[in-house]
Amino acid sequence: MANLRSEVRNLYKNLLHLGREYPKGADYFRKRLKAAFLKNKDEKDPEKIKQLIARGEFVIKELEALYFLRKYRALKQRYYSDDNQ
């Protein structure tokens, strides 16, 4: 159980770190993240906790893809005009 606790804590820290660049703002992301974690704070079943951790890791991958796509679009706008497409 202690191992799951540390995994959840690390997941929360990683999501907080990624949330700093969220398009709607860091405060918006932090409030939603805290609400999501508080909603599941009383979960005791290790299998359910593992499912929730897997879902959080999926969210991390989605956020990374979102940020990568945003950076790609910004670079594309800088270096390519609309006529060349």
XYZ file of C-alpha atoms in Angstrom:
85
model
C 0.000 0.000 0.000
C 2.903 2.357 0.744
C 4.196 1.764 -2.775
C 0.846 2.812 -4.244
C 0.855 5.909 -2.071
C 4.221 6.988 -3.482
C 3.028 6.267 -7.037
C -0.038 8.438 -6.482
C 2.098 11.208 -4.998
C 4.505 11.083 -7.953
C 1.594 11.106 -10.388
C 0.171 14.192 -8.682
C 3.548 15.954 -8.787
C 4.036 15.126 -12.467
C 0.571 16.365 -13.345
C 1.104 19.562 -11.363
C 4.336 20.150 -13.228
C 2.696 19.572 -16.610
C -0.260 21.748 -15.656
C 1.873 24.877 -15.579
C 1.630 25.143 -19.372
C -2.046 24.210 -19.658
C -3.858 26.392 -22.251
C -6.621 27.478 -19.847
C -4.090 28.398 -17.170
C -2.263 26.754 -14.316
C -4.874 27.753 -11.713
C -7.672 26.147 -13.718
C -5.657 22.952 -14.097
C -4.629 22.853 -10.427
C -8.230 23.187 -9.231
C -9.436 20.418 -11.542
C -6.512 18.172 -10.588
C -7.101 18.645 -6.880
C -10.818 17.944 -7.273
C -10.094 14.742 -9.205
C -7.665 13.476 -6.577
C -9.918 14.428 -3.659
C -12.842 12.626 -5.309
C -10.892 9.364 -5.122
C -9.050 9.911 -1.838
C -11.092 7.305 0.074
C -10.424 4.498 -2.404
C -8.993 1.444 -0.613
C -9.065 -1.257 -3.297
C -5.508 -1.677 -4.699
C -6.804 -2.779 -8.116
C -9.012 0.300 -8.429
C -6.096 2.503 -7.349
C -3.910 0.915 -10.036
C -6.617 1.637 -12.623
C -6.769 5.256 -11.503
C -2.964 5.534 -11.687
C -3.046 4.117 -15.227
C -5.683 6.682 -16.154
C -3.499 9.444 -14.731
C -0.526 8.220 -16.747
C -2.713 8.294 -19.846
C -3.596 11.917 -19.045
C 0.125 12.697 -18.772
C 0.712 11.262 -22.251
C -2.203 13.248 -23.640
C -0.919 16.477 -22.100
C 2.557 15.875 -23.497
C 1.031 15.298 -26.943
C -1.022 18.481 -26.594
C 2.050 20.543 -25.713
C 4.109 18.981 -28.484
C 1.380 19.725 -31.023
C 1.088 23.314 -29.799
C 4.839 23.844 -30.166
C 4.801 22.221 -33.602
C 1.994 24.515 -34.759
C 3.805 27.586 -33.443
C 6.988 26.622 -35.290
C 5.048 25.843 -38.442
C 3.384 29.263 -38.350
C 6.740 30.989 -37.918
C 8.573 29.270 -40.742
C 5.902 28.476 -43.323
C 3.473 30.885 -44.848
C -0.028 29.806 -45.840
C 0.786 30.145 -49.592
C 3.347 27.313 -49.494
C 0.939 24.646 -48.320
